PDB file of C-alpha atoms in Angstrom:
ATOM      1  CA  MET J   8      -8.446  42.517  10.509  1.00 54.00           C
ATOM      2  CA  SER J   9     -11.628  40.697   9.539  1.00 71.00           C
ATOM      3  CA  LYS J  10     -12.525  37.626  11.585  1.00 92.00           C
ATOM      4  CA  GLN J  11     -12.431  34.045  10.397  1.00 96.00           C
ATOM      5  CA  PHE J  12     -15.674  32.621   9.067  1.00 97.00           C
ATOM      6  CA  GLU J  13     -17.169  29.198   8.415  1.00 97.00           C
ATOM      7  CA  LEU J  14     -17.875  28.104   4.840  1.00 98.00           C
ATOM      8  CA  LEU J  15     -21.495  27.414   4.003  1.00 98.00           C
ATOM      9  CA  GLN J  16     -22.541  23.987   2.645  1.00 98.00           C
ATOM     10  CA  PRO J  17     -19.564  21.980   3.972  1.00 97.00           C
ATOM     11  CA  PRO J  18     -19.069  18.249   3.321  1.00 97.00           C
ATOM     12  CA  SER J  19     -21.279  15.885   5.328  1.00 95.00           C
ATOM     13  CA  ASP J  20     -18.504  13.385   6.127  1.00 94.00           C
ATOM     14  CA  GLY J  21     -14.769  13.483   6.868  1.00 95.00           C
ATOM     15  CA  ILE J  22     -12.798  16.204   5.031  1.00 98.00           C
ATOM     16  CA  SER J  23      -9.682  14.606   3.523  1.00 98.00           C
ATOM     17  CA  LYS J  24      -8.002  17.498   1.678  1.00 98.00           C
ATOM     18  CA  LEU J  25      -8.211  21.254   1.089  1.00 98.00           C
ATOM     19  CA  ARG J  26      -6.377  22.892  -1.807  1.00 98.00           C
ATOM     20  CA  PHE J  27      -6.341  26.500  -2.857  1.00 98.00           C
ATOM     21  CA  HIS J  28      -5.759  27.179  -6.552  1.00 98.00           C
ATOM     22  CA  PRO J  29      -2.051  27.833  -7.340  1.00 97.00           C
ATOM     23  CA  THR J  30      -2.781  31.302  -8.791  1.00 97.00           C
ATOM     24  CA  ASP J  31      -6.453  32.182  -8.147  1.00 98.00           C
ATOM     25  CA  ASP J  32      -6.704  33.354  -4.524  1.00 98.00           C
ATOM     26  CA  THR J  33     -10.380  32.521  -4.142  1.00 98.00           C
ATOM     27  CA  LYS J  34     -10.811  28.992  -5.565  1.00 98.00           C
ATOM     28  CA  LEU J  35     -10.750  26.241  -2.920  1.00 98.00           C
ATOM     29  CA  LEU J  36     -11.032  22.498  -3.719  1.00 98.00           C
ATOM     30  CA  VAL J  37     -12.262  20.073  -1.059  1.00 98.00           C
ATOM     31  CA  SER J  38     -12.389  16.250  -1.087  1.00 98.00           C
ATOM     32  CA  SER J  39     -14.282  14.232   1.490  1.00 97.00           C
ATOM     33  CA  TRP J  40     -15.545  10.855   2.660  1.00 97.00           C
ATOM     34  CA  ASP J  41     -19.075  11.634   1.418  1.00 97.00           C
ATOM     35  CA  GLN J  42     -17.792  10.719  -2.098  1.00 98.00           C
ATOM     36  CA  GLN J  43     -17.853  14.316  -3.304  1.00 98.00           C
ATOM     37  CA  VAL J  44     -15.422  16.893  -4.630  1.00 98.00           C
ATOM     38  CA  ARG J  45     -16.436  20.502  -4.070  1.00 98.00           C
ATOM     39  CA  LEU J  46     -15.217  23.823  -5.447  1.00 98.00           C
ATOM     40  CA  TYR J  47     -15.788  26.914  -3.308  1.00 98.00           C
ATOM     41  CA  ASP J  48     -15.252  30.620  -3.760  1.00 98.00           C
ATOM     42  CA  ALA J  49     -13.608  31.180  -0.385  1.00 98.00           C
ATOM     43  CA  GLN J  50     -13.890  34.960  -0.566  1.00 97.00           C
ATOM     44  CA  GLN J  51     -17.602  35.028  -1.411  1.00 97.00           C
ATOM     45  CA  ASN J  52     -18.353  32.041   0.867  1.00 98.00           C
ATOM     46  CA  GLN J  53     -20.096  30.208  -1.942  1.00 98.00           C
ATOM     47  CA  LEU J  54     -20.199  26.607  -3.176  1.00 98.00           C
ATOM     48  CA  VAL J  55     -19.522  27.049  -6.902  1.00 98.00           C
ATOM     49  CA  ALA J  56     -19.673  23.436  -8.161  1.00 98.00           C
ATOM     50  CA  SER J  57     -19.443  19.823  -7.002  1.00 98.00           C
ATOM     51  CA  HIS J  58     -19.434  16.303  -8.382  1.00 98.00           C
ATOM     52  CA  HIS J  59     -20.480  12.977  -6.924  1.00 97.00           C
ATOM     53  CA  ASP J  60     -18.908  10.653  -9.517  1.00 98.00           C
ATOM     54  CA  HIS J  61     -16.709   8.627  -7.165  1.00 98.00           C
ATOM     55  CA  ARG J  62     -18.214   5.404  -5.776  1.00 98.00           C
ATOM     56  CA  ALA J  63     -16.450   5.666  -2.412  1.00 98.00           C
ATOM     57  CA  ALA J  64     -14.612   8.155  -0.185  1.00 97.00           C
ATOM     58  CA  VAL J  65     -12.378  10.692  -1.966  1.00 98.00           C
ATOM     59  CA  LEU J  66      -8.969  10.962  -0.275  1.00 98.00           C
ATOM     60  CA  ASP J  67      -7.277  13.670  -2.350  1.00 98.00           C
ATOM     61  CA  THR J  68      -7.954  16.296  -4.970  1.00 98.00           C
ATOM     62  CA  VAL J  69      -5.685  18.699  -6.853  1.00 98.00           C
ATOM     63  CA  PHE J  70      -6.065  21.511  -9.387  1.00 98.00           C
ATOM     64  CA  GLY J  71      -4.913  20.947 -12.971  1.00 96.00           C
ATOM     65  CA  SER J  72      -4.551  23.397 -15.845  1.00 92.00           C
ATOM     66  CA  ASN J  73      -8.263  23.271 -16.728  1.00 92.00           C
ATOM     67  CA  GLY J  74     -10.180  21.855 -13.789  1.00 96.00           C
ATOM     68  CA  ALA J  75      -9.222  19.352 -11.124  1.00 98.00           C
ATOM     69  CA  PHE J  76      -8.374  15.713 -10.409  1.00 98.00           C
ATOM     70  CA  SER J  77      -9.425  13.390  -7.610  1.00 98.00           C
ATOM     71  CA  GLY J  78      -8.858   9.876  -6.309  1.00 98.00           C
ATOM     72  CA  GLY J  79      -9.757   7.689  -3.362  1.00 98.00           C
ATOM     73  CA  LEU J  80     -11.140   4.395  -2.171  1.00 98.00           C
ATOM     74  CA  ASP J  81     -12.746   3.454  -5.506  1.00 98.00           C
ATOM     75  CA  ARG J  82      -9.192   3.296  -6.982  1.00 98.00           C
ATOM     76  CA  ARG J  83     -10.064   5.556  -9.943  1.00 97.00           C
ATOM     77  CA  VAL J  84      -8.369   8.788 -10.995  1.00 96.00           C
ATOM     78  CA  LEU J  85     -11.019  11.216 -12.236  1.00 96.00           C
ATOM     79  CA  ALA J  86     -10.517  14.458 -14.164  1.00 96.00           C
ATOM     80  CA  TRP J  87     -13.114  17.161 -13.468  1.00 97.00           C
ATOM     81  CA  GLU J  88     -12.900  19.148 -16.673  1.00 95.00           C
ATOM     82  CA  SER J  89     -13.843  22.826 -16.485  1.00 96.00           C
ATOM     83  CA  TYR J  90     -15.630  21.866 -13.212  1.00 97.00           C
ATOM     84  CA  SER J  91     -18.536  20.643 -15.338  1.00 96.00           C
ATOM     85  CA  HIS J  92     -18.057  16.960 -16.266  1.00 95.00           C
ATOM     86  CA  THR J  93     -15.762  14.132 -15.214  1.00 96.00           C
ATOM     87  CA  ARG J  94     -13.852  11.445 -17.078  1.00 94.00           C
ATOM     88  CA  GLU J  95     -11.708   8.593 -15.831  1.00 94.00           C
ATOM     89  CA  ILE J  96      -7.983   9.081 -16.492  1.00 93.00           C
ATOM     90  CA  GLY J  97      -6.956   5.666 -15.164  1.00 94.00           C
ATOM     91  CA  CYS J  98      -6.991   3.457 -12.102  1.00 95.00           C
ATOM     92  CA  HIS J  99      -4.835   1.747  -9.482  1.00 97.00           C
ATOM     93  CA  ASP J 100      -5.002  -1.771  -8.045  1.00 98.00           C
ATOM     94  CA  GLY J 101      -5.473  -0.316  -4.576  1.00 98.00           C
ATOM     95  CA  GLU J 102      -6.913   2.749  -2.894  1.00 98.00           C
ATOM     96  CA  ILE J 103      -5.497   6.107  -4.073  1.00 98.00           C
ATOM     97  CA  SER J 104      -4.137   8.082  -1.144  1.00 98.00           C
ATOM     98  CA  ALA J 105      -2.289  11.031  -2.721  1.00 98.00           C
ATOM     99  CA  LEU J 106      -2.284  13.193  -5.862  1.00 98.00           C
ATOM    100  CA  GLU J 107       0.009  15.947  -7.136  1.00 98.00           C
ATOM    101  CA  TYR J 108       0.033  17.923 -10.398  1.00 98.00           C
ATOM    102  CA  VAL J 109       3.206  19.070 -12.189  1.00 96.00           C
ATOM    103  CA  SER J 110       2.131  21.895 -14.481  1.00 92.00           C
ATOM    104  CA  SER J 111       5.339  22.029 -16.560  1.00 88.00           C
ATOM    105  CA  GLY J 112       4.569  18.640 -18.121  1.00 86.00           C
ATOM    106  CA  ASN J 113       0.784  18.542 -17.634  1.00 90.00           C
ATOM    107  CA  MET J 114       1.603  15.522 -15.497  1.00 94.00           C
ATOM    108  CA  LEU J 115      -0.636  14.109 -12.801  1.00 96.00           C
ATOM    109  CA  LEU J 116       1.022  11.947 -10.147  1.00 97.00           C
ATOM    110  CA  SER J 117      -0.940   9.422  -8.082  1.00 98.00           C
ATOM    111  CA  GLY J 118       0.204   7.397  -5.092  1.00 98.00           C
ATOM    112  CA  SER J 119      -1.616   4.353  -3.784  1.00 98.00           C
ATOM    113  CA  TRP J 120      -1.835   1.700  -1.106  1.00 98.00           C
ATOM    114  CA  ASP J 121      -1.087  -0.738  -3.968  1.00 98.00           C
ATOM    115  CA  ARG J 122       2.578   0.298  -3.513  1.00 98.00           C
ATOM    116  CA  THR J 123       2.856   2.091  -6.836  1.00 98.00           C
ATOM    117  CA  LEU J 124       3.445   5.648  -7.903  1.00 98.00           C
ATOM    118  CA  ARG J 125       1.957   6.430 -11.304  1.00 97.00           C
ATOM    119  CA  ALA J 126       2.369   9.358 -13.685  1.00 95.00           C
ATOM    120  CA  TRP J 127      -0.381  10.300 -16.131  1.00 95.00           C
ATOM    121  CA  ASP J 128      -0.572  12.614 -19.130  1.00 93.00           C
ATOM    122  CA  SER J 129      -3.553  14.643 -17.968  1.00 87.00           C
ATOM    123  CA  ARG J 130      -4.522  15.619 -21.536  1.00 84.00           C
ATOM    124  CA  ALA J 131      -4.527  12.100 -23.044  1.00 82.00           C
ATOM    125  CA  GLN J 132      -7.852  10.598 -24.063  1.00 74.00           C
ATOM    126  CA  ASP J 133      -9.057   7.004 -24.365  1.00 66.00           C
ATOM    127  CA  GLY J 134      -6.910   5.256 -21.799  1.00 63.00           C
ATOM    128  CA  ALA J 135      -3.500   6.247 -23.211  1.00 67.00           C
ATOM    129  CA  ALA J 136      -2.701   8.446 -20.245  1.00 90.00           C
ATOM    130  CA  LEU J 137      -0.246   6.311 -18.238  1.00 93.00           C
ATOM    131  CA  ILE J 138       3.332   7.624 -18.647  1.00 92.00           C
ATOM    132  CA  ALA J 139       5.115   5.733 -15.877  1.00 93.00           C
ATOM    133  CA  LYS J 140       4.458   3.214 -13.137  1.00 96.00           C
ATOM    134  CA  LEU J 141       7.013   2.922 -10.338  1.00 97.00           C
ATOM    135  CA  ASP J 142       6.916   0.200  -7.716  1.00 97.00           C
ATOM    136  CA  VAL J 143       7.742   1.305  -4.179  1.00 97.00           C
ATOM    137  CA  GLU J 144       8.314  -0.950  -1.194  1.00 96.00           C
ATOM    138  CA  GLU J 145       5.389   0.179   0.943  1.00 98.00           C
ATOM    139  CA  ARG J 146       1.975   1.866   0.826  1.00 98.00           C
ATOM    140  CA  ILE J 147       2.060   5.573  -0.051  1.00 98.00           C
ATOM    141  CA  TYR J 148       0.645   7.795   2.697  1.00 98.00           C
ATOM    142  CA  SER J 149       1.402  11.342   1.526  1.00 98.00           C
ATOM    143  CA  MET J 150       3.037  13.213  -1.374  1.00 98.00           C
ATOM    144  CA  SER J 151       4.222  16.741  -2.063  1.00 98.00           C
ATOM    145  CA  ALA J 152       5.352  18.238  -5.394  1.00 98.00           C
ATOM    146  CA  ARG J 153       7.099  21.538  -5.999  1.00 96.00           C
ATOM    147  CA  GLU J 154       8.373  22.399  -9.486  1.00 93.00           C
ATOM    148  CA  SER J 155      10.323  19.273 -10.551  1.00 94.00           C
ATOM    149  CA  LEU J 156      10.715  17.771  -7.052  1.00 97.00           C
ATOM    150  CA  LEU J 157       8.402  15.167  -5.551  1.00 98.00           C
ATOM    151  CA  ALA J 158       8.504  13.879  -1.958  1.00 98.00           C
ATOM    152  CA  VAL J 159       6.723  10.584  -1.230  1.00 98.00           C
ATOM    153  CA  ALA J 160       6.078   9.352   2.319  1.00 98.00           C
ATOM    154  CA  LEU J 161       5.611   5.594   2.700  1.00 98.00           C
ATOM    155  CA  ALA J 162       4.392   3.311   5.436  1.00 96.00           C
ATOM    156  CA  GLY J 163       7.430   2.185   7.400  1.00 94.00           C
ATOM    157  CA  ARG J 164       8.671   5.804   7.705  1.00 95.00           C
ATOM    158  CA  LYS J 165      10.526   5.858   4.352  1.00 97.00           C
ATOM    159  CA  ILE J 166      10.723   9.148   2.435  1.00 98.00           C
ATOM    160  CA  LEU J 167      11.526   9.073  -1.302  1.00 98.00           C
ATOM    161  CA  ILE J 168      12.599  12.154  -3.283  1.00 98.00           C
ATOM    162  CA  TYR J 169      12.151  12.142  -7.066  1.00 97.00           C
ATOM    163  CA  ASP J 170      13.073  14.472  -9.902  1.00 96.00           C
ATOM    164  CA  THR J 171       9.936  14.299 -12.042  1.00 95.00           C
ATOM    165  CA  ARG J 172      11.905  15.195 -15.193  1.00 92.00           C
ATOM    166  CA  LYS J 173      13.709  11.812 -15.106  1.00 88.00           C
ATOM    167  CA  PHE J 174      11.164   9.682 -13.412  1.00 85.00           C
ATOM    168  CA  ASP J 175      12.923   6.342 -13.037  1.00 87.00           C
ATOM    169  CA  ALA J 176      14.467   6.030  -9.567  1.00 93.00           C
ATOM    170  CA  PRO J 177      14.443   8.296  -6.516  1.00 96.00           C
ATOM    171  CA  ILE J 178      17.331  10.762  -6.207  1.00 96.00           C
ATOM    172  CA  GLU J 179      17.215  10.301  -2.420  1.00 97.00           C
ATOM    173  CA  VAL J 180      15.883   7.587  -0.122  1.00 97.00           C
ATOM    174  CA  ARG J 181      15.819   8.207   3.593  1.00 95.00           C
ATOM    175  CA  GLU J 182      14.158   7.094   6.760  1.00 93.00           C
ATOM    176  CA  SER J 183      12.147   9.708   8.640  1.00 94.00           C
ATOM    177  CA  SER J 184      13.842  10.817  11.851  1.00 92.00           C
ATOM    178  CA  LEU J 185      10.449  10.453  13.549  1.00 93.00           C
ATOM    179  CA  LYS J 186       9.906   7.112  15.266  1.00 93.00           C
ATOM    180  CA  PHE J 187       6.187   6.791  14.451  1.00 93.00           C
ATOM    181  CA  PRO J 188       4.185   6.575  11.188  1.00 93.00           C
ATOM    182  CA  THR J 189       4.174   9.599   8.892  1.00 96.00           C
ATOM    183  CA  ARG J 190       0.934  11.535   8.472  1.00 96.00           C
ATOM    184  CA  CYS J 191       2.050  14.291   6.098  1.00 98.00           C
ATOM    185  CA  VAL J 192       5.103  15.323   4.074  1.00 98.00           C
ATOM    186  CA  LYS J 193       5.465  18.804   2.565  1.00 98.00           C
ATOM    187  CA  LEU J 194       8.330  20.183   0.466  1.00 98.00           C
ATOM    188  CA  MET J 195       9.722  23.588   1.445  1.00 98.00           C
ATOM    189  CA  PRO J 196       9.026  26.422  -1.026  1.00 97.00           C
ATOM    190  CA  SER J 197      12.816  26.745  -1.454  1.00 95.00           C
ATOM    191  CA  GLY J 198      13.061  23.079  -2.525  1.00 95.00           C
ATOM    192  CA  LEU J 199      15.945  22.623  -0.061  1.00 96.00           C
ATOM    193  CA  GLY J 200      14.119  20.156   2.151  1.00 97.00           C
ATOM    194  CA  PHE J 201      10.808  19.039   3.588  1.00 98.00           C
ATOM    195  CA  VAL J 202       8.727  18.939   6.726  1.00 98.00           C
ATOM    196  CA  CYS J 203       7.309  15.663   7.968  1.00 98.00           C
ATOM    197  CA  SER J 204       4.644  15.125  10.651  1.00 98.00           C
ATOM    198  CA  SER J 205       3.818  11.968  12.589  1.00 96.00           C
ATOM    199  CA  VAL J 206       0.942  10.367  14.466  1.00 95.00           C
ATOM    200  CA  GLU J 207       2.850  10.934  17.695  1.00 95.00           C
ATOM    201  CA  GLY J 208       2.810  14.727  18.130  1.00 96.00           C
ATOM    202  CA  ARG J 209       6.107  15.462  16.430  1.00 97.00           C
ATOM    203  CA  VAL J 210       7.359  17.301  13.361  1.00 98.00           C
ATOM    204  CA  SER J 211      10.753  17.017  11.661  1.00 98.00           C
ATOM    205  CA  VAL J 212      12.432  19.631   9.489  1.00 98.00           C
ATOM    206  CA  GLU J 213      14.798  17.836   7.119  1.00 97.00           C
ATOM    207  CA  TYR J 214      17.131  19.124   4.419  1.00 97.00           C
ATOM    208  CA  LEU J 215      18.110  17.389   1.185  1.00 96.00           C
ATOM    209  CA  ASN J 216      21.668  16.332   0.413  1.00 93.00           C
ATOM    210  CA  GLY J 217      23.846  19.356  -0.347  1.00 89.00           C
ATOM    211  CA  ALA J 218      21.931  21.775   1.881  1.00 88.00           C
ATOM    212  CA  THR J 219      24.047  23.447   4.559  1.00 90.00           C
ATOM    213  CA  LYS J 220      21.397  23.437   7.301  1.00 93.00           C
ATOM    214  CA  SER J 221      21.008  20.638   9.819  1.00 94.00           C
ATOM    215  CA  ASN J 222      17.905  18.548  10.440  1.00 96.00           C
ATOM    216  CA  TYR J 223      15.908  18.784  13.648  1.00 97.00           C
ATOM    217  CA  ALA J 224      12.613  17.620  15.140  1.00 97.00           C
ATOM    218  CA  PHE J 225      10.293  18.968  17.815  1.00 97.00           C
ATOM    219  CA  LYS J 226       7.257  18.000  19.873  1.00 96.00           C
ATOM    220  CA  CYS J 227       3.910  19.711  19.269  1.00 97.00           C
ATOM    221  CA  HIS J 228       0.122  19.217  19.524  1.00 96.00           C
ATOM    222  CA  ARG J 229       0.312  17.891  23.072  1.00 94.00           C
ATOM    223  CA  GLN J 230      -1.681  18.758  26.150  1.00 89.00           C
ATOM    224  CA  PRO J 231      -0.560  18.255  29.749  1.00 86.00           C
ATOM    225  CA  ALA J 232      -2.497  15.543  31.592  1.00 83.00           C
ATOM    226  CA  GLU J 233      -2.219  14.056  35.065  1.00 80.00           C
ATOM    227  CA  ASP J 234       1.011  12.696  36.598  1.00 80.00           C
ATOM    228  CA  ASN J 235       3.280  14.728  34.309  1.00 80.00           C
ATOM    229  CA  VAL J 236       2.122  12.749  31.274  1.00 84.00           C
ATOM    230  CA  ASP J 237       1.245  14.536  28.037  1.00 87.00           C
ATOM    231  CA  LEU J 238      -1.801  13.743  25.928  1.00 92.00           C
ATOM    232  CA  VAL J 239      -0.199  13.279  22.517  1.00 94.00           C
ATOM    233  CA  TYR J 240      -2.123  13.949  19.293  1.00 95.00           C
ATOM    234  CA  PRO J 241      -1.409  13.094  15.639  1.00 96.00           C
ATOM    235  CA  VAL J 242      -0.154  15.981  13.481  1.00 97.00           C
ATOM    236  CA  ASN J 243      -2.358  15.451  10.439  1.00 97.00           C
ATOM    237  CA  THR J 244      -1.426  18.239   8.074  1.00 98.00           C
ATOM    238  CA  VAL J 245       1.278  20.779   7.167  1.00 98.00           C
ATOM    239  CA  ALA J 246       1.115  23.846   4.874  1.00 98.00           C
ATOM    240  CA  PHE J 247       3.787  26.425   3.975  1.00 98.00           C
ATOM    241  CA  HIS J 248       3.129  30.151   3.705  1.00 98.00           C
ATOM    242  CA  PRO J 249       3.857  31.070   0.058  1.00 97.00           C
ATOM    243  CA  VAL J 250       5.511  34.410   0.875  1.00 97.00           C
ATOM    244  CA  HIS J 251       7.248  34.063   4.236  1.00 97.00           C
ATOM    245  CA  HIS J 252       8.006  30.298   4.076  1.00 97.00           C
ATOM    246  CA  THR J 253       6.875  29.725   7.638  1.00 98.00           C
ATOM    247  CA  PHE J 254       4.515  26.775   8.041  1.00 98.00           C
ATOM    248  CA  VAL J 255       1.382  25.710   9.890  1.00 98.00           C
ATOM    249  CA  THR J 256       0.598  22.334  11.439  1.00 98.00           C
ATOM    250  CA  GLY J 257      -2.857  20.986  12.300  1.00 98.00           C
ATOM    251  CA  GLY J 258      -3.408  18.333  14.922  1.00 97.00           C
ATOM    252  CA  SER J 259      -6.108  16.102  16.344  1.00 95.00           C
ATOM    253  CA  ASP J 260      -6.099  18.416  19.381  1.00 95.00           C
ATOM    254  CA  GLY J 261      -8.183  20.829  17.264  1.00 96.00           C
ATOM    255  CA  ALA J 262      -5.391  23.420  17.147  1.00 97.00           C
ATOM    256  CA  VAL J 263      -3.271  25.057  14.431  1.00 98.00           C
ATOM    257  CA  SER J 264       0.288  26.240  15.129  1.00 98.00           C
ATOM    258  CA  LEU J 265       2.445  28.557  13.005  1.00 98.00           C
ATOM    259  CA  TRP J 266       6.190  27.832  13.003  1.00 98.00           C
ATOM    260  CA  ASP J 267       9.358  29.622  11.908  1.00 97.00           C
ATOM    261  CA  PRO J 268      11.635  26.806  10.662  1.00 96.00           C
ATOM    262  CA  ASP J 269      14.822  28.908  10.481  1.00 94.00           C
ATOM    263  CA  ASN J 270      14.592  30.317  14.006  1.00 94.00           C
ATOM    264  CA  LYS J 271      13.019  27.111  15.365  1.00 96.00           C
ATOM    265  CA  LYS J 272      10.189  28.997  17.060  1.00 96.00           C
ATOM    266  CA  ARG J 273       6.419  28.822  17.312  1.00 97.00           C
ATOM    267  CA  LEU J 274       4.994  32.157  16.173  1.00 97.00           C
ATOM    268  CA  LYS J 275       1.259  31.650  16.749  1.00 97.00           C
ATOM    269  CA  HIS J 276      -1.182  29.151  18.222  1.00 97.00           C
ATOM    270  CA  TYR J 277      -4.764  29.164  16.942  1.00 96.00           C
ATOM    271  CA  GLN J 278      -7.143  27.030  18.969  1.00 92.00           C
ATOM    272  CA  GLY J 279     -10.835  26.591  19.637  1.00 89.00           C
ATOM    273  CA  TYR J 280     -11.742  24.682  16.480  1.00 96.00           C
ATOM    274  CA  PRO J 281     -14.580  22.178  17.061  1.00 92.00           C
ATOM    275  CA  THR J 282     -12.560  18.961  16.523  1.00 94.00           C
ATOM    276  CA  SER J 283      -9.426  17.505  14.828  1.00 95.00           C
ATOM    277  CA  ILE J 284      -7.707  19.560  12.131  1.00 97.00           C
ATOM    278  CA  SER J 285      -7.657  17.229   9.111  1.00 98.00           C
ATOM    279  CA  ALA J 286      -6.387  19.602   6.381  1.00 98.00           C
ATOM    280  CA  LEU J 287      -4.865  23.078   5.935  1.00 98.00           C
ATOM    281  CA  ASP J 288      -3.837  25.265   3.017  1.00 98.00           C
ATOM    282  CA  PHE J 289      -2.804  28.872   2.336  1.00 98.00           C
ATOM    283  CA  ASN J 290      -3.997  30.656  -0.778  1.00 98.00           C
ATOM    284  CA  ALA J 291      -1.461  31.875  -3.355  1.00 98.00           C
ATOM    285  CA  SER J 292      -1.061  35.346  -1.813  1.00 98.00           C
ATOM    286  CA  GLY J 293      -0.877  34.006   1.721  1.00 98.00           C
ATOM    287  CA  ASN J 294      -3.681  36.270   2.957  1.00 97.00           C
ATOM    288  CA  MET J 295      -6.118  33.406   3.683  1.00 98.00           C
ATOM    289  CA  LEU J 296      -5.696  30.121   5.514  1.00 98.00           C
ATOM    290  CA  ALA J 297      -8.290  27.373   5.014  1.00 98.00           C
ATOM    291  CA  VAL J 298      -8.774  25.084   8.026  1.00 98.00           C
ATOM    292  CA  ALA J 299     -10.731  21.804   7.930  1.00 98.00           C
ATOM    293  CA  SER J 300     -12.081  20.778  11.316  1.00 97.00           C
ATOM    294  CA  SER J 301     -13.147  17.165  10.894  1.00 93.00           C
ATOM    295  CA  TYR J 302     -12.965  14.293  13.376  1.00 83.00           C
ATOM    296  CA  THR J 303     -10.195  11.874  12.333  1.00 78.00           C
ATOM    297  CA  TYR J 304     -11.365   8.813  14.296  1.00 68.00           C
ATOM    298  CA  GLU J 305      -8.390   8.361  16.667  1.00 71.00           C
ATOM    299  CA  GLU J 306     -10.890   7.387  19.348  1.00 67.00           C
ATOM    300  CA  GLY J 307     -13.104   5.246  17.102  1.00 71.00           C
ATOM    301  CA  GLU J 308     -16.805   5.801  16.508  1.00 75.00           C
ATOM    302  CA  LYS J 309     -18.199   8.453  18.839  1.00 76.00           C
ATOM    303  CA  ASP J 310     -20.402  11.522  18.712  1.00 78.00           C
ATOM    304  CA  HIS J 311     -18.433  14.403  17.227  1.00 81.00           C
ATOM    305  CA  PRO J 312     -19.058  17.932  15.925  1.00 87.00           C
ATOM    306  CA  PRO J 313     -20.137  18.275  12.282  1.00 91.00           C
ATOM    307  CA  ASP J 314     -17.396  18.769   9.706  1.00 96.00           C
ATOM    308  CA  SER J 315     -16.568  22.406   9.064  1.00 97.00           C
ATOM    309  CA  ILE J 316     -14.223  24.535   6.950  1.00 98.00           C
ATOM    310  CA  TRP J 317     -12.966  27.846   8.318  1.00 98.00           C
ATOM    311  CA  ILE J 318     -11.410  30.657   6.308  1.00 98.00           C
ATOM    312  CA  LYS J 319      -8.962  32.609   8.442  1.00 98.00           C
ATOM    313  CA  PRO J 320      -7.796  35.936   6.986  1.00 97.00           C
ATOM    314  CA  MET J 321      -4.064  36.417   7.587  1.00 97.00           C
ATOM    315  CA  ALA J 322      -2.706  39.889   8.356  1.00 95.00           C
ATOM    316  CA  GLU J 323       0.242  40.946   6.212  1.00 89.00           C
ATOM    317  CA  ASN J 324       2.873  40.328   8.883  1.00 91.00           C
ATOM    318  CA  GLU J 325       1.121  37.545  10.781  1.00 95.00           C
ATOM    319  CA  ALA J 326       3.148  34.755   9.177  1.00 96.00           C
ATOM    320  CA  ARG J 327       6.401  36.730   8.892  1.00 96.00           C
ATOM    321  CA  PRO J 328       9.389  35.290  10.777  1.00 94.00           C
ATOM    322  CA  LYS J 329      10.675  37.394  13.652  1.00 86.00           C
ATOM    323  CA  ALA J 330      14.015  39.076  13.050  1.00 80.00           C
ATOM    324  CA  LYS J 331      16.857  37.213  14.711  1.00 72.00           C
ATOM    325  CA  LYS J 332      18.209  38.847  17.871  1.00 63.00           C
ATOM    326  CA  HIS J 333      21.920  39.498  17.760  1.00 55.00           C
TER     327      HIS J 333
END
């Protein structure tokens, strides 16, 4: 199996999100605090295109049907059409923290610290793009869309589940079983539930109403310290394997773990990255994992390794769940 490699020409400041294209195995989108959005060919290790049209840090980016979208601290939603030019789709009254794209309706979803969730017609021109604006009770921290489902994680540990086909009120409202603020929410490929990670070294696996499986949570991304006390790290990011439906977590301990949610087991532990893992994503075939190693400022301003993106080839069975022992 070929070894993992570091992408050339990485961002120069904090990496906020990595996204592989939903069908093209090689295209990788990256947003970062240096106000740029970059498109890489992950297989060829090549920076293909970039834009610098945001006026502040970019917190999220997502592929659309013909290019990409991005949003961040300048409160603007930008479309990057054909990866050549940008145009403003709309804006929020606060910083934009999360984006998702629903291809069936060409709908872009944006979540903000202004406590709104907005839906945009990504094809509309001249400011007529806003389809819906939903008020939520707290700032939006993280979102995850899969087909017609959308999970929204709020400050205050609330999780909202929407059906994007009738986008008026959530179909489920629940409180995260984790006792500390949510860092990331990710819907399962099956659509039966979601995984949630917190700042306090824990992950919960939670099922939607009607599912027959029971919820559970577990500790992770911790290191033993003196006097039987663990050093506890935030779990910043979660990504599901598209084929085997196992998932990876990335923590501020600089490690990535691979989990089997059905058998409740850790399958692999990848460590030795230079600093905090800020973002993860598998490509569409599941044969590459992109890992962003980027200091996430838990310990304030300090010297830290430069930001880096690693492409880890995944062997065919590496992310496969182990057969249950009878």
